[in-house]
Amino acid sequence: MPVKLIRFTPRGDERGSLVALEDHEVGFPIKRVYHIFHTASGVTRGRHAHRDLRQVAVAVTGRCTFLLDDGRTRETVTLDDPTTGLIISSMVWREMSDFSPDCVLLVLADRNYDEADYIRDYDQFRLEVERLSESDQ
Ligand code: TYD
């Protein structure tokens, strides 16, 4: 199933909450961090897969919905909790929608930005999933 969630250890006390994200928490060496915010109403972002990149997404405020598709199964999940991360493996098609106006979506990635790693066409994504499963047999 494409949706895999991880729960981060909240280190809160009477002053408030804190979550620290390190390599061992997310399962890969963190190389790049970006955040998506001020997303316009009704917008769908993403609509791509990555050939090699691994990512973890966290809605640090607000909420948004992810559709994940590994070429066999499609699943949706709403992120609305700063202590929960969504693991997005390589070769998973993602679409993000239903952003609340206050949503800040933090994304941790194991590689630098590389346009050549993107698959932006869904049919091409399915083709590459097929090719990978044939080469695994
Ligand atoms: P894009 O990957 O299309 O965003 P999304 O998946 O959320 O729809 O990226 C939007 C723009 O930002 C595009 O011009 C590429 C650029 N960008 C970077 O320069 N560095 C990055 O790390 C990312 C994720 C995007």
Short mmCIF file of C-alpha atoms and ligand atoms in Angstrom, two decimals:
data_model
loop_
_atom_site.label_atom_id
_atom_site.label_comp_id
_atom_site.label_asym_id
_atom_site.label_seq_id
_atom_site.Cartn_x
_atom_site.Cartn_y
_atom_site.Cartn_z
CA MET A 1 0.00 0.00 0.00
CA PRO A 2 1.48 3.39 -0.93
CA VAL A 3 0.48 5.26 2.26
CA LYS A 4 3.03 4.81 5.04
CA LEU A 5 2.86 7.09 8.06
CA ILE A 6 5.44 7.65 10.75
CA ARG A 7 4.79 9.11 14.14
CA PHE A 8 7.46 11.46 15.44
CA THR A 9 8.35 11.64 19.10
CA PRO A 10 6.77 14.80 20.54
CA ARG A 11 9.10 16.42 23.05
CA GLY A 12 6.56 18.67 24.64
CA ASP A 13 6.48 20.05 28.12
CA GLU A 14 4.43 22.66 29.93
CA ARG A 15 5.84 25.33 27.59
CA GLY A 16 4.48 23.68 24.44
CA SER A 17 5.44 21.11 21.82
CA LEU A 18 8.57 20.35 19.84
CA VAL A 19 9.35 17.74 17.18
CA ALA A 20 12.95 17.18 16.06
CA LEU A 21 13.47 15.50 12.70
CA GLU A 22 16.75 13.68 12.20
CA ASP A 23 17.87 11.10 9.65
CA HIS A 24 16.95 8.17 11.89
CA GLU A 25 13.42 9.56 12.40
CA VAL A 26 12.66 9.80 8.68
CA GLY A 27 14.67 6.76 7.52
CA PHE A 28 17.11 8.48 5.14
CA PRO A 29 19.85 11.13 5.18
CA ILE A 30 18.08 14.50 4.93
CA LYS A 31 19.68 16.48 2.11
CA ARG A 32 16.99 19.05 1.26
CA VAL A 33 14.08 20.69 3.05
CA TYR A 34 11.36 22.82 1.48
CA HIS A 35 7.94 24.02 2.48
CA ILE A 36 4.79 24.73 0.55
CA PHE A 37 2.51 27.47 1.90
CA HIS A 38 -0.03 30.12 0.82
CA THR A 39 -1.47 27.54 -1.57
CA ALA A 40 -4.36 29.01 -3.55
CA SER A 41 -7.81 27.60 -2.91
CA GLY A 42 -8.83 24.65 -5.08
CA VAL A 43 -5.30 24.02 -6.36
CA THR A 44 -3.85 20.55 -6.95
CA ARG A 45 -0.05 20.36 -6.67
CA GLY A 46 2.38 17.56 -7.38
CA ARG A 47 1.07 15.40 -10.22
CA HIS A 48 4.43 13.71 -10.60
CA ALA A 49 6.59 10.85 -9.37
CA HIS A 50 10.31 10.69 -8.73
CA ARG A 51 12.54 7.96 -10.11
CA ASP A 52 14.91 7.90 -7.12
CA LEU A 53 13.97 10.61 -4.62
CA ARG A 54 12.58 9.66 -1.23
CA GLN A 55 10.59 12.20 0.75
CA VAL A 56 8.70 12.65 4.00
CA ALA A 57 5.90 15.25 4.16
CA VAL A 58 4.53 16.84 7.34
CA ALA A 59 1.62 19.30 7.63
CA VAL A 60 3.18 21.47 10.33
CA THR A 61 0.08 23.67 10.37
CA GLY A 62 -3.29 23.22 8.73
CA ARG A 63 -4.13 20.28 6.53
CA CYS A 64 -3.94 18.92 3.01
CA THR A 65 -4.80 15.67 1.28
CA PHE A 66 -2.37 13.42 -0.57
CA LEU A 67 -3.29 10.95 -3.24
CA LEU A 68 -0.52 8.36 -3.62
CA ASP A 69 -0.36 5.83 -6.44
CA ASP A 70 2.39 3.22 -6.74
CA GLY A 71 1.15 2.03 -10.14
CA ARG A 72 -0.97 -0.72 -8.55
CA THR A 73 -2.88 0.89 -5.72
CA ARG A 74 -4.21 4.41 -5.20
CA GLU A 75 -4.77 5.72 -1.67
CA THR A 76 -5.59 9.08 -0.16
CA VAL A 77 -4.63 10.38 3.25
CA THR A 78 -5.21 13.72 4.96
CA LEU A 79 -2.27 15.18 6.86
CA ASP A 80 -3.31 17.46 9.71
CA ASP A 81 -0.90 16.63 12.52
CA PRO A 82 2.63 18.06 13.01
CA THR A 83 3.73 14.85 14.74
CA THR A 84 2.88 12.61 11.75
CA GLY A 85 4.98 12.18 8.62
CA LEU A 86 3.96 10.67 5.29
CA ILE A 87 6.71 8.58 3.70
CA ILE A 88 6.74 9.00 -0.08
CA SER A 89 8.99 6.39 -1.65
CA SER A 90 10.53 6.68 -5.09
CA MET A 91 8.26 5.72 -8.00
CA VAL A 92 5.08 6.89 -6.29
CA TRP A 93 2.77 9.29 -8.13
CA ARG A 94 1.49 12.05 -5.80
CA GLU A 95 -1.18 14.70 -6.00
CA MET A 96 -1.84 17.16 -3.17
CA SER A 97 -5.15 18.97 -2.83
CA ASP A 98 -7.65 20.42 -0.34
CA PHE A 99 -5.03 22.67 1.25
CA SER A 100 -6.41 24.67 4.16
CA PRO A 101 -5.52 28.37 3.81
CA ASP A 102 -3.08 28.09 6.76
CA CYS A 103 -1.40 24.89 5.56
CA VAL A 104 2.39 24.78 5.76
CA LEU A 105 3.56 21.52 4.21
CA LEU A 106 7.13 20.68 5.16
CA VAL A 107 8.94 18.23 2.88
CA LEU A 108 12.22 16.48 3.68
CA ALA A 109 14.10 14.86 0.81
CA ASP A 110 17.18 12.67 0.46
CA ARG A 111 18.53 14.39 -2.68
CA ASN A 112 19.00 17.83 -4.13
CA TYR A 113 16.48 19.16 -6.62
CA ASP A 114 16.93 17.48 -10.01
CA GLU A 115 14.40 17.98 -12.78
CA ALA A 116 15.70 14.81 -14.52
CA ASP A 117 14.42 12.74 -11.58
CA TYR A 118 10.80 13.85 -12.19
CA ILE A 119 8.22 11.86 -14.14
CA ARG A 120 5.51 14.41 -14.93
CA ASP A 121 3.42 12.33 -17.31
CA TYR A 122 1.14 9.68 -15.76
CA ASP A 123 1.32 7.28 -18.73
CA GLN A 124 5.12 7.49 -18.65
CA PHE A 125 4.98 6.73 -14.91
CA ARG A 126 2.90 3.57 -15.53
CA LEU A 127 5.30 2.52 -18.29
CA GLU A 128 8.32 2.88 -16.01
CA VAL A 129 6.56 0.98 -13.18
CA GLU A 130 5.87 -1.86 -15.67
CA ARG A 131 9.48 -1.88 -16.86
CA LEU A 132 10.78 -2.04 -13.29
CA SER A 133 8.48 -4.93 -12.38
CA GLU A 134 9.56 -6.82 -15.53
CA SER A 135 13.25 -6.30 -14.71
CA ASP A 136 12.60 -7.58 -11.13
CA GLN A 137 11.30 -10.94 -12.43
P1 TYD B 1 7.11 21.50 -8.27
O1 TYD B 1 7.98 20.31 -8.03
O2 TYD B 1 6.39 21.61 -9.55
O3 TYD B 1 6.08 21.66 -7.06
P2 TYD B 1 4.84 20.71 -6.63
O4 TYD B 1 5.31 19.31 -6.70
O5 TYD B 1 4.53 21.13 -5.24
O6 TYD B 1 3.67 20.97 -7.50
O7 TYD B 1 8.04 22.79 -8.07
C1 TYD B 1 7.59 24.11 -8.28
C2 TYD B 1 8.78 24.97 -8.72
O8 TYD B 1 9.78 25.03 -7.71
C3 TYD B 1 9.43 24.43 -9.95
O9 TYD B 1 9.80 25.56 -10.75
C4 TYD B 1 10.68 23.78 -9.45
C5 TYD B 1 11.02 24.57 -8.20
N1 TYD B 1 11.66 23.77 -7.15
C6 TYD B 1 12.98 24.03 -6.82
O10 TYD B 1 13.66 24.89 -7.40
N2 TYD B 1 13.56 23.30 -5.81
C7 TYD B 1 12.88 22.35 -5.14
O11 TYD B 1 13.42 21.72 -4.21
C8 TYD B 1 11.49 22.09 -5.50
C9 TYD B 1 10.69 21.05 -4.80
C10 TYD B 1 10.93 22.83 -6.51
#
